[in-house]
Short mmCIF file of N, CA, C and O in Angstrom, two decimals:
data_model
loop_
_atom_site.label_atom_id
_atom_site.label_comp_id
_atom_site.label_asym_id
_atom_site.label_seq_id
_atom_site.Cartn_x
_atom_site.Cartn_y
_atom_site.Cartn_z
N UNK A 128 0.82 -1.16 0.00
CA UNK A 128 0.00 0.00 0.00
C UNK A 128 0.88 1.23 0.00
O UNK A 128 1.96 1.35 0.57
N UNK A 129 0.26 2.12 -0.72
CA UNK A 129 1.46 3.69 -0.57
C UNK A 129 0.77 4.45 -0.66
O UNK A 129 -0.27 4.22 -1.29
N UNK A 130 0.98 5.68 -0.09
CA UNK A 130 0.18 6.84 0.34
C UNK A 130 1.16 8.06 0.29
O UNK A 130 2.21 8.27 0.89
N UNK A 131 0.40 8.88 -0.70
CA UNK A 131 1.14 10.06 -1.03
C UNK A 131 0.15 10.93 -0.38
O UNK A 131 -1.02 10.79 -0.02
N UNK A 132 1.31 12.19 -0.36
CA UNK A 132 1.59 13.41 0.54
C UNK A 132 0.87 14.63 -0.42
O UNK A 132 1.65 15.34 -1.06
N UNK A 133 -0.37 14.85 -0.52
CA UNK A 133 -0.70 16.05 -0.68
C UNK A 133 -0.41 17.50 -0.04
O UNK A 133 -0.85 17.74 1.08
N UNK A 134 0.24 18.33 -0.64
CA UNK A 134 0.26 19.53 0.53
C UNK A 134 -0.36 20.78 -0.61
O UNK A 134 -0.29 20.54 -1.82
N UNK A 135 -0.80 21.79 -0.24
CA UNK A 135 -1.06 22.72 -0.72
C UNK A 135 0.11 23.83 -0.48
O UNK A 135 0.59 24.07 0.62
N UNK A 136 0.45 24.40 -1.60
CA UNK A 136 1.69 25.97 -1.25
C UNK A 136 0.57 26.80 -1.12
O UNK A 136 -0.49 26.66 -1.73
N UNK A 137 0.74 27.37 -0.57
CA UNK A 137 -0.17 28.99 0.18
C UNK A 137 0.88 29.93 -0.41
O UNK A 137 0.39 30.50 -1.39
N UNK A 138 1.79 30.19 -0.24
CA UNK A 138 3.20 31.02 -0.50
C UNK A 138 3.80 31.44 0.66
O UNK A 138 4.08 30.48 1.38
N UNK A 139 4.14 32.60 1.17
CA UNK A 139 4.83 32.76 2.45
C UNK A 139 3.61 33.57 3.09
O UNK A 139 2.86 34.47 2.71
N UNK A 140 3.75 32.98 3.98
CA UNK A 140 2.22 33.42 5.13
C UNK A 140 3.00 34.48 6.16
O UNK A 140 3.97 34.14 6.84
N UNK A 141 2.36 35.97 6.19
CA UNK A 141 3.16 36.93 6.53
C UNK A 141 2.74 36.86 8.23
O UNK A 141 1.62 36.38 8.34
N UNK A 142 3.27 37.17 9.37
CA UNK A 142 2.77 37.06 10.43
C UNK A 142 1.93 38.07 10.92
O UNK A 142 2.15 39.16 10.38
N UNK A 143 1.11 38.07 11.70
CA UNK A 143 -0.22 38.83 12.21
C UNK A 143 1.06 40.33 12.78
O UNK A 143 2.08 39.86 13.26
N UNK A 144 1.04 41.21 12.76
CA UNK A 144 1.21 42.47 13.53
C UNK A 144 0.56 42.30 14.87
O UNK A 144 -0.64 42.02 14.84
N UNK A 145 1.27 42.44 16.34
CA UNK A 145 0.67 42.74 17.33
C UNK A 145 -0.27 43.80 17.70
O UNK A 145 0.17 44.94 17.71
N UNK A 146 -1.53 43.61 18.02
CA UNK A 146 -2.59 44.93 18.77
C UNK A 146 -1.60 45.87 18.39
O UNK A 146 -1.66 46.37 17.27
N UNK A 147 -0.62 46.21 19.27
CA UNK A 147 0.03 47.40 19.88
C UNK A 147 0.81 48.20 18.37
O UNK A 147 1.51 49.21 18.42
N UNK A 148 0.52 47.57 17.35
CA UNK A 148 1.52 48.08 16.32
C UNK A 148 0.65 48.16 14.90
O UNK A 148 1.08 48.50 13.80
N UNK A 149 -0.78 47.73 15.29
CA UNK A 149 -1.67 47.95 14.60
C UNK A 149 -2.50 49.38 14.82
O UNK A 149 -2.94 50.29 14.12
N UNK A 150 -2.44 48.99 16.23
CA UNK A 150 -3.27 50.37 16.77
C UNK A 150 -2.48 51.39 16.14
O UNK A 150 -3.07 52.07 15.30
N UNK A 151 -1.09 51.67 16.41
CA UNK A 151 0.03 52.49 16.07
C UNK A 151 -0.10 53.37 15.03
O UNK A 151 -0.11 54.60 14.91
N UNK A 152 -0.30 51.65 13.73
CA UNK A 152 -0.60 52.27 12.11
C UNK A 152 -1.73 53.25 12.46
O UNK A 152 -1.46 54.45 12.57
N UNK A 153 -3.22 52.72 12.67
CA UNK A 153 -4.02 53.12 12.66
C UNK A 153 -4.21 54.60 13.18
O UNK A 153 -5.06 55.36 12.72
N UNK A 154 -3.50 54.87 13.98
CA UNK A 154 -3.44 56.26 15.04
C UNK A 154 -2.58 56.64 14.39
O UNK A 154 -2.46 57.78 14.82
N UNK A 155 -1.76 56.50 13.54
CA UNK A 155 -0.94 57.37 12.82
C UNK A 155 -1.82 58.07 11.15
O UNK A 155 -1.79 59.18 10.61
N UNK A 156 -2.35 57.05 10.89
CA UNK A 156 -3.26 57.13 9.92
C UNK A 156 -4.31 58.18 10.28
O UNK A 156 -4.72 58.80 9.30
N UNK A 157 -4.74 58.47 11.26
CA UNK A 157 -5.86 58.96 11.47
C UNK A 157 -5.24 60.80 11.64
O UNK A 157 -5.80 61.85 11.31
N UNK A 158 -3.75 60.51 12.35
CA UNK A 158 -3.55 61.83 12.39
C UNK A 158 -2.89 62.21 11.42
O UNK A 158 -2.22 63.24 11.49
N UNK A 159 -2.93 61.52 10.39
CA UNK A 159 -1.72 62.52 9.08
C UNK A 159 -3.61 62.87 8.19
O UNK A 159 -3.76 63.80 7.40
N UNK A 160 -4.34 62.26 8.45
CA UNK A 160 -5.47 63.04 8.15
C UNK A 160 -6.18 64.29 8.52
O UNK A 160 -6.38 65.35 7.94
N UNK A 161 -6.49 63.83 9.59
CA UNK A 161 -6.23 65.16 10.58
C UNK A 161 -5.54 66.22 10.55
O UNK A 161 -5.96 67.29 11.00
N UNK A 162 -4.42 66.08 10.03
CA UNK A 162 -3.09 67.19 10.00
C UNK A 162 -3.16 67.84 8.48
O UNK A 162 -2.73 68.96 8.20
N UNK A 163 -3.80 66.86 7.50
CA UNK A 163 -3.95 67.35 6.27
C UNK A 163 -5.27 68.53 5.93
O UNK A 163 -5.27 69.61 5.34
N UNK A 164 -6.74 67.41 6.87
CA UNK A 164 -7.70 68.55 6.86
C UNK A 164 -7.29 69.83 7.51
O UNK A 164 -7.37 70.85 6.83
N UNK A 165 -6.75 69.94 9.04
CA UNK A 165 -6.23 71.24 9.24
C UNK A 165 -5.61 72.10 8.29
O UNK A 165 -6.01 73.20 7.91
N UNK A 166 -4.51 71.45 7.93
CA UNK A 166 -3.20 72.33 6.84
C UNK A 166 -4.35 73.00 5.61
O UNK A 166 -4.05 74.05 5.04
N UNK A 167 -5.42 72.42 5.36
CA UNK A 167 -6.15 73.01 3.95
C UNK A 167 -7.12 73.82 4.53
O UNK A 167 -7.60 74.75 3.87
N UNK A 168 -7.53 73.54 5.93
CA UNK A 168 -8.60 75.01 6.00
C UNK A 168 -7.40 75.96 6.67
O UNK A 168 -7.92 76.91 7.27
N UNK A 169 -6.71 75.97 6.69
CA UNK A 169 -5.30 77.22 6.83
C UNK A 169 -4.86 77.36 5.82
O UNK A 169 -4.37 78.48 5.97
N UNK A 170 -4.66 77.10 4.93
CA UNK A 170 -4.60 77.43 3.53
C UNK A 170 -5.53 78.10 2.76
O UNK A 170 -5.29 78.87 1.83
N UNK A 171 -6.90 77.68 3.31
CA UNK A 171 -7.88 78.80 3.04
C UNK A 171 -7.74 80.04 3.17
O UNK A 171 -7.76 80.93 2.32
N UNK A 172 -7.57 80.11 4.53
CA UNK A 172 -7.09 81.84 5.38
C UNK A 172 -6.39 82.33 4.32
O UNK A 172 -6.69 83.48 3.97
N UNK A 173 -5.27 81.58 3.54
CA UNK A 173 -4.55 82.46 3.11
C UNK A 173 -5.39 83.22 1.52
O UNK A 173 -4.80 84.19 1.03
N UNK A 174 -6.29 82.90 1.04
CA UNK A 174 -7.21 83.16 0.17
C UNK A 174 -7.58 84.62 0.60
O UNK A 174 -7.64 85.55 -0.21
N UNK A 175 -7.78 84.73 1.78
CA UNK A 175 -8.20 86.59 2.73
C UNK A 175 -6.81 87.02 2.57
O UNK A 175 -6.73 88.20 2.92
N UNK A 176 -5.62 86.54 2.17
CA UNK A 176 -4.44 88.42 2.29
C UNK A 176 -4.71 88.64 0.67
O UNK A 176 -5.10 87.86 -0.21
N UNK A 177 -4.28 90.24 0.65
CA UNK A 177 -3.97 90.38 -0.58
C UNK A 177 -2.60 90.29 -1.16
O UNK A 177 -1.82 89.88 -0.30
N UNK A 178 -2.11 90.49 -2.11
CA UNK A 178 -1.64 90.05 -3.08
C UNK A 178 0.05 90.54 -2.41
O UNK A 178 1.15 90.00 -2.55
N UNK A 179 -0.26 91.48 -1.86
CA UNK A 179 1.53 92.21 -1.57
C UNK A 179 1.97 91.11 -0.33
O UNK A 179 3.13 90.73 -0.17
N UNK A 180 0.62 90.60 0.64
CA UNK A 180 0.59 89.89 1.96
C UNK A 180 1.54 88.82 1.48
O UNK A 180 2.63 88.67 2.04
N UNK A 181 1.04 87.83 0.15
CA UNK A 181 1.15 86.83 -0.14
C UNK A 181 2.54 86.72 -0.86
O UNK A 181 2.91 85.64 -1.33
N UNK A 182 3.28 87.85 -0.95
CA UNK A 182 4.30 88.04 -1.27
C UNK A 182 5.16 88.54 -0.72
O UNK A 182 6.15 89.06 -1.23
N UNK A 183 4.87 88.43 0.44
CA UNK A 183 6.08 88.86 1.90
C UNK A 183 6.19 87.23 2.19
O UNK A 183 7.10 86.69 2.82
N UNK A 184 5.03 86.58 1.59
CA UNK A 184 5.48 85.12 2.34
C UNK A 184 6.18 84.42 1.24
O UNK A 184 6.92 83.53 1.66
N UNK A 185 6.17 84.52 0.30
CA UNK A 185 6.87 83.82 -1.57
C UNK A 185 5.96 83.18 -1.94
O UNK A 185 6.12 82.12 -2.55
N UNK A 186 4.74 83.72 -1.64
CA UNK A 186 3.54 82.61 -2.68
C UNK A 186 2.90 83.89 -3.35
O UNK A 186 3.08 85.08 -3.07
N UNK A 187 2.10 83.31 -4.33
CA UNK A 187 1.00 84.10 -5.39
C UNK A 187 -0.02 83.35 -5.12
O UNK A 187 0.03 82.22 -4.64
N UNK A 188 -1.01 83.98 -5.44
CA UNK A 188 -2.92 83.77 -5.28
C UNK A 188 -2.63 82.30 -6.44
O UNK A 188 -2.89 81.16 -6.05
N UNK A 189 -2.21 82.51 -7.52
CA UNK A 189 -2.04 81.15 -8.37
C UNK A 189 -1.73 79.94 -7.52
O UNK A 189 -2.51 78.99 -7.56
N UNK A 190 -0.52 79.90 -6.67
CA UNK A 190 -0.07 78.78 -5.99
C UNK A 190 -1.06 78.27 -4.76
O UNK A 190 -1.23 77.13 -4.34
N UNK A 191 -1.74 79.73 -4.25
CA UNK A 191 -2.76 78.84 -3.16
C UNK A 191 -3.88 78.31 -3.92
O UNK A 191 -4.19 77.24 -3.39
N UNK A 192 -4.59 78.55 -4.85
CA UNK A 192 -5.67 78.02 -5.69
C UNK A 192 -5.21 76.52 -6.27
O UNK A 192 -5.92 75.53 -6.41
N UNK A 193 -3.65 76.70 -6.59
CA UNK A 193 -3.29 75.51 -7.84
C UNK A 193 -3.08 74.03 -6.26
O UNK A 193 -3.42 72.85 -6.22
N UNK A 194 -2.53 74.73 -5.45
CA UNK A 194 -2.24 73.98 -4.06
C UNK A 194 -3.81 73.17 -3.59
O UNK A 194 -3.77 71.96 -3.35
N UNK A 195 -4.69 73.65 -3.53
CA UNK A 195 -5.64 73.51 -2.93
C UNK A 195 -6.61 72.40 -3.99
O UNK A 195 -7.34 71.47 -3.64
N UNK A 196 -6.33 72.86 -5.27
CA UNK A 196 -6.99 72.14 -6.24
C UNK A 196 -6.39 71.00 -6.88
O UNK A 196 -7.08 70.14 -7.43
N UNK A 197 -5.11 70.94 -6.85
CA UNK A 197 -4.21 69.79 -7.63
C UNK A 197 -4.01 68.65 -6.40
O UNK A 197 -3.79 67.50 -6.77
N UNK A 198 -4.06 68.96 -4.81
CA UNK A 198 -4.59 67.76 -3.90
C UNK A 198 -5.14 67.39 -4.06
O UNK A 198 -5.87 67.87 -4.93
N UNK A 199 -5.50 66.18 -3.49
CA UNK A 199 -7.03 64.99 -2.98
C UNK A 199 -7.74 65.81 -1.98
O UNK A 199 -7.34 66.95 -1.73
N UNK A 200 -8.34 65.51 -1.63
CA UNK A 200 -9.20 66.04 -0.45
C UNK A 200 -8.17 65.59 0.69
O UNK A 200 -7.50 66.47 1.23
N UNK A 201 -8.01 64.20 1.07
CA UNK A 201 -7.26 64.09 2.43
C UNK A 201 -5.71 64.07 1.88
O UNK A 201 -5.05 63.58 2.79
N UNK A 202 -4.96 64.37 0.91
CA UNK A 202 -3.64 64.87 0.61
C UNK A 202 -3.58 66.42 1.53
O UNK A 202 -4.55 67.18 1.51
N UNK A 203 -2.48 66.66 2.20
CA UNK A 203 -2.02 67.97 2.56
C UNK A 203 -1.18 69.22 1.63
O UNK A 203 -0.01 69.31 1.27
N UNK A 204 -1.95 69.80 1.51
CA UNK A 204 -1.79 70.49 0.22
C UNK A 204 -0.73 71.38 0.85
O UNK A 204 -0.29 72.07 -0.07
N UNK A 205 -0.07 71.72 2.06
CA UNK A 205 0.57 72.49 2.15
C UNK A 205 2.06 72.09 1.60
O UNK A 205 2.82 73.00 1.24
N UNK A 206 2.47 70.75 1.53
CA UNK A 206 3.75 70.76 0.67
C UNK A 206 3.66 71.17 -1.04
O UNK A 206 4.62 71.50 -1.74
N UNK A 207 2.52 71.06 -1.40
CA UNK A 207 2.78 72.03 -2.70
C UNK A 207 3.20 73.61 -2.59
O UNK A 207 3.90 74.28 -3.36
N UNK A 208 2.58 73.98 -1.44
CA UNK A 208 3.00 75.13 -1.06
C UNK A 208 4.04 75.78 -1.10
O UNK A 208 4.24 76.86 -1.65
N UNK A 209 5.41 74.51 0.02
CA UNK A 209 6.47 74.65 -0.04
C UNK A 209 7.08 74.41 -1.21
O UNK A 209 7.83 75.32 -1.55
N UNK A 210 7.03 73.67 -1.82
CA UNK A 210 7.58 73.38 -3.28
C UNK A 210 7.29 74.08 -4.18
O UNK A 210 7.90 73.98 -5.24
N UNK A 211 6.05 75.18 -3.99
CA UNK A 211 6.43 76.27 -4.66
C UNK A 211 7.03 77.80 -4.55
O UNK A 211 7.28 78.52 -5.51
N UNK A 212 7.25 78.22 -2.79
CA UNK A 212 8.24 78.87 -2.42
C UNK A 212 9.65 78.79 -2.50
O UNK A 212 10.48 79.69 -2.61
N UNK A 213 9.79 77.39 -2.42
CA UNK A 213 11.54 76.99 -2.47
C UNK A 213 11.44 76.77 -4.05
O UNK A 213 12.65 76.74 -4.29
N UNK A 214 11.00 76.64 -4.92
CA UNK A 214 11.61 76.63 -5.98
C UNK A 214 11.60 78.07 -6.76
O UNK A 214 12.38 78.40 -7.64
N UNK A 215 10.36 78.96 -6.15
CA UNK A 215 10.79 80.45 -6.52
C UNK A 215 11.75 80.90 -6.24
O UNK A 215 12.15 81.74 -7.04
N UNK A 216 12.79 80.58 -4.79
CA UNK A 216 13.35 81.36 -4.06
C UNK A 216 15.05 80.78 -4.36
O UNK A 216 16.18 81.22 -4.19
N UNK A 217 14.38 79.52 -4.91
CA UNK A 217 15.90 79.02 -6.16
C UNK A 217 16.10 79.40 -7.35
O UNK A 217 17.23 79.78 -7.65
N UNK A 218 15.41 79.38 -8.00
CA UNK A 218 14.81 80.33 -9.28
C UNK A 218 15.22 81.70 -9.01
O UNK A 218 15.74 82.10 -10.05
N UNK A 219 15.26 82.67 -8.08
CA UNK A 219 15.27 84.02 -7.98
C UNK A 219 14.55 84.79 -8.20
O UNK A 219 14.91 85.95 -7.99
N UNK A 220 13.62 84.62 -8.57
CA UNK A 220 12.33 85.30 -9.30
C UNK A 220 11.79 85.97 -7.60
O UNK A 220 11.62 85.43 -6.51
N UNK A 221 11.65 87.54 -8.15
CA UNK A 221 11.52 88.39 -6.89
C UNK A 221 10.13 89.36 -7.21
O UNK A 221 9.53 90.02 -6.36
N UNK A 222 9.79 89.25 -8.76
CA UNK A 222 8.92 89.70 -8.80
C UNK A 222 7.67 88.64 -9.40
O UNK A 222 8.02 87.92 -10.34
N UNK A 223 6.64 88.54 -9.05
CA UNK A 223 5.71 88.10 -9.40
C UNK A 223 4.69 88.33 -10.41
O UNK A 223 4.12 89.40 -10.22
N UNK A 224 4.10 87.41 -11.85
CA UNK A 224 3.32 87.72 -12.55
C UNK A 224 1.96 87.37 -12.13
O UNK A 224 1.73 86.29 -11.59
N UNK A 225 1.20 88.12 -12.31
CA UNK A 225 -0.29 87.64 -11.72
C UNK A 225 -1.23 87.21 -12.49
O UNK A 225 -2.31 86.87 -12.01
#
């Protein structure tokens, strides 16, 4: 009599994450959301300076509109922000077209 060995491959079975490092993700997740909705209704505010305001800081009315609109909703739109001050302020460009 002979008796063969069926086995099934699954592939590599990844191990469970502990509570404590799930919760972690999760609470981290929740606050880079959080931190994103904040950062965009402060980015709003900046919609109220005018135009000379917004250019004591190195942005134009273009960059807070293009910032606000080229995010997701829960993306934090304020690093477009920065990425468009630091690349004016590498650029040299001191005067602004509107």
């Amino acid at each position: 009599m002979r008796t063969t060995d069926r086995t099934l491959h699954l592939g590599h079975a990844r191990p469970s994450l502990p509570l404590t490092a799930r919760l972690t993700l999760a609470f981290d997740k929740m606050a880079s959301v959080w931190r994103a909705l904040r950062n965009r209704r402060e980015i709003n505010y900046l919609n109220e300076l005018n135009d000379s305001q917004l250019k004591d800081i190195g942005l134009t009315r273009l960059d807070v509109t293009s910032a606000l609109n080229t995010s997701t909703f829960f993306e934090d739109p304020s690093s477009h922000l920065t990425n468009s001050a630091r690349r004016r302020t590498r650029l040299g460009l001191t005067s602004f077209h509107r």
